[in-house]
Amino acid sequence: MKKYVGTKIIEATEMNRGDYNKYRGWTIPENENPEDEGFLVKYSDGYESWSPKKQFEEAYREYDKTRLPSTAVLMQSNDYKERFKAEYLQLVIRYKGLKAMIEKWDKGTLAFNPTCPRSTYNMQINAMSEYIAILEARAVMEDIDLESEVY
């Protein structure tokens, strides 16, 4: 078999197997446990299904636009402007993470001891800042809206 990677944004709510079968108006098969934990899953086209809790939690993360997984759908797009926006958003998310780490380091509240010298992190944060500025300039030139919500 071929291998596939799924990238989509879904809606879900916790629902056990028995309640899902009731929701669908089905009789639960005798060989299935109605107490199995899981999720009712709704896709963007309205299709609904049920997923066991373990498989659901391995496949999905709660959507948070400040985290890298939120950019996954844009990364898979055939539209270069959406891929460009994913690149920009990923860089900004990583920049903010590094900046927060450096600020904690400066305050003495960092939970670990960095391996690299501070000068290395300074070079990285400066390069990231310049890269952000370049992408923002390109976005203006190429009419790419970086401010609009992803989802």
Short mmCIF file of C-alpha atoms in Angstrom, two decimals:
data_model
loop_
_atom_site.label_atom_id
_atom_site.label_comp_id
_atom_site.label_asym_id
_atom_site.label_seq_id
_atom_site.Cartn_x
_atom_site.Cartn_y
_atom_site.Cartn_z
CA MET A 1 0.00 0.00 0.00
CA LYS A 2 1.00 3.62 -0.53
CA LYS A 3 1.53 5.93 2.43
CA TYR A 4 -0.51 9.12 2.84
CA VAL A 5 -0.46 12.19 5.07
CA GLY A 6 -3.79 13.78 5.94
CA THR A 7 -4.00 17.52 6.34
CA LYS A 8 -7.37 19.05 7.11
CA ILE A 9 -9.19 21.10 9.70
CA ILE A 10 -12.15 19.34 11.27
CA GLU A 11 -14.64 19.92 14.07
CA ALA A 12 -15.04 17.30 16.79
CA THR A 13 -16.68 16.62 20.11
CA GLU A 14 -16.16 13.77 22.55
CA MET A 15 -18.76 11.05 22.11
CA ASN A 16 -18.65 7.37 23.01
CA ARG A 17 -19.47 4.66 20.48
CA GLY A 18 -22.95 3.99 21.92
CA ASP A 19 -23.98 7.65 21.81
CA TYR A 20 -22.65 7.93 18.26
CA ASN A 21 -24.79 4.99 17.17
CA LYS A 22 -27.84 6.58 18.87
CA TYR A 23 -27.01 9.90 17.15
CA ARG A 24 -26.99 8.11 13.78
CA GLY A 25 -30.11 6.10 14.58
CA TRP A 26 -28.22 2.82 14.37
CA THR A 27 -28.30 -0.28 16.51
CA ILE A 28 -24.84 -0.96 17.90
CA PRO A 29 -23.43 -4.31 16.72
CA GLU A 30 -23.13 -6.96 19.44
CA ASN A 31 -19.35 -7.20 19.02
CA GLU A 32 -18.82 -3.46 19.72
CA ASN A 33 -18.59 -1.85 23.15
CA PRO A 34 -20.95 1.16 23.48
CA GLU A 35 -18.67 2.59 26.20
CA ASP A 36 -15.65 2.91 23.88
CA GLU A 37 -14.40 6.48 24.13
CA GLY A 38 -14.11 8.50 20.96
CA PHE A 39 -15.11 11.56 18.99
CA LEU A 40 -17.85 12.62 16.62
CA VAL A 41 -15.93 14.15 13.72
CA LYS A 42 -17.38 16.64 11.24
CA TYR A 43 -15.52 17.46 8.03
CA SER A 44 -15.73 20.71 6.03
CA ASP A 45 -18.09 19.12 3.49
CA GLY A 46 -20.53 18.11 6.26
CA TYR A 47 -19.56 14.43 6.33
CA GLU A 48 -19.63 13.00 9.86
CA SER A 49 -17.93 9.94 11.32
CA TRP A 50 -16.80 8.49 14.62
CA SER A 51 -13.20 7.96 15.60
CA PRO A 52 -11.84 5.98 18.56
CA LYS A 53 -10.14 8.24 21.13
CA LYS A 54 -6.62 6.80 20.68
CA GLN A 55 -6.63 7.15 16.88
CA PHE A 56 -8.20 10.62 17.08
CA GLU A 57 -5.63 11.91 19.55
CA GLU A 58 -2.77 10.51 17.46
CA ALA A 59 -4.06 12.26 14.33
CA TYR A 60 -5.40 15.62 15.56
CA ARG A 61 -4.36 18.55 17.71
CA GLU A 62 -6.67 21.30 18.89
CA TYR A 63 -6.50 24.19 16.44
CA ASP A 64 -4.43 27.11 17.72
CA LYS A 65 -3.36 29.74 15.21
CA THR A 66 -0.27 30.49 17.32
CA ARG A 67 1.11 26.96 16.82
CA LEU A 68 2.82 25.43 13.78
CA PRO A 69 0.16 22.78 12.98
CA SER A 70 -2.26 25.60 12.08
CA THR A 71 -0.18 26.23 8.95
CA ALA A 72 -0.33 22.64 7.66
CA VAL A 73 -3.31 23.15 5.36
CA LEU A 74 -1.67 26.17 3.72
CA MET A 75 1.57 24.23 3.23
CA GLN A 76 -0.28 21.64 1.14
CA SER A 77 -2.02 24.18 -1.08
CA ASN A 78 -1.55 24.32 -4.84
CA ASP A 79 -1.71 28.14 -4.56
CA TYR A 80 1.76 29.60 -4.07
CA LYS A 81 0.30 32.55 -2.16
CA GLU A 82 -1.11 30.21 0.46
CA ARG A 83 2.21 28.34 0.70
CA PHE A 84 3.96 31.72 1.00
CA LYS A 85 1.61 32.67 3.83
CA ALA A 86 2.36 29.33 5.56
CA GLU A 87 6.09 30.05 5.31
CA TYR A 88 5.58 33.51 6.79
CA LEU A 89 3.33 32.30 9.61
CA GLN A 90 5.72 29.48 10.49
CA LEU A 91 8.62 31.90 10.66
CA VAL A 92 6.68 34.34 12.86
CA ILE A 93 5.61 31.53 15.21
CA ARG A 94 9.21 30.30 15.49
CA TYR A 95 10.52 33.86 15.92
CA LYS A 96 8.08 34.53 18.77
CA GLY A 97 9.08 31.25 20.42
CA LEU A 98 12.79 32.05 20.25
CA LYS A 99 12.18 35.61 21.43
CA ALA A 100 10.23 34.31 24.45
CA MET A 101 13.05 31.88 25.24
CA ILE A 102 15.66 34.64 25.08
CA GLU A 103 13.54 36.87 27.33
CA LYS A 104 13.27 34.08 29.92
CA TRP A 105 17.02 33.52 29.65
CA ASP A 106 17.61 37.22 30.34
CA LYS A 107 15.29 37.10 33.38
CA GLY A 108 16.92 33.92 34.69
CA THR A 109 13.65 31.97 34.43
CA LEU A 110 14.55 29.64 31.56
CA ALA A 111 13.76 26.03 32.52
CA PHE A 112 16.87 24.59 30.83
CA ASN A 113 20.50 25.48 30.15
CA PRO A 114 21.05 26.32 26.47
CA THR A 115 23.89 24.47 24.78
CA CYS A 116 24.82 27.28 22.38
CA PRO A 117 26.31 30.61 23.46
CA ARG A 118 23.96 33.58 23.63
CA SER A 119 25.67 35.15 20.60
CA THR A 120 24.43 32.25 18.44
CA TYR A 121 20.83 32.90 19.49
CA ASN A 122 21.34 36.62 18.82
CA MET A 123 22.49 35.85 15.27
CA GLN A 124 19.51 33.53 14.77
CA ILE A 125 16.92 36.04 16.04
CA ASN A 126 18.47 38.78 13.86
CA ALA A 127 18.41 36.53 10.78
CA MET A 128 14.81 35.59 11.48
CA SER A 129 13.86 39.27 11.85
CA GLU A 130 15.48 40.09 8.50
CA TYR A 131 13.77 37.09 6.86
CA ILE A 132 10.39 38.29 8.20
CA ALA A 133 11.04 41.76 6.74
CA ILE A 134 11.94 40.25 3.34
CA LEU A 135 8.77 38.15 3.27
CA GLU A 136 6.66 41.15 4.26
CA ALA A 137 8.21 43.20 1.43
CA ARG A 138 7.55 40.39 -1.06
CA ALA A 139 3.98 40.08 0.18
CA VAL A 140 3.34 43.73 -0.64
CA MET A 141 4.91 43.35 -4.09
CA GLU A 142 2.98 40.13 -4.82
CA ASP A 143 -0.33 41.27 -3.29
CA ILE A 144 -0.39 38.56 -0.62
CA ASP A 145 -2.57 39.31 2.41
CA LEU A 146 -0.65 38.18 5.47
CA GLU A 147 -3.20 39.52 7.95
CA SER A 148 -6.27 37.50 6.96
CA GLU A 149 -7.29 34.58 9.15
CA VAL A 150 -6.30 31.11 7.97
CA TYR A 151 -9.49 29.47 9.31
#
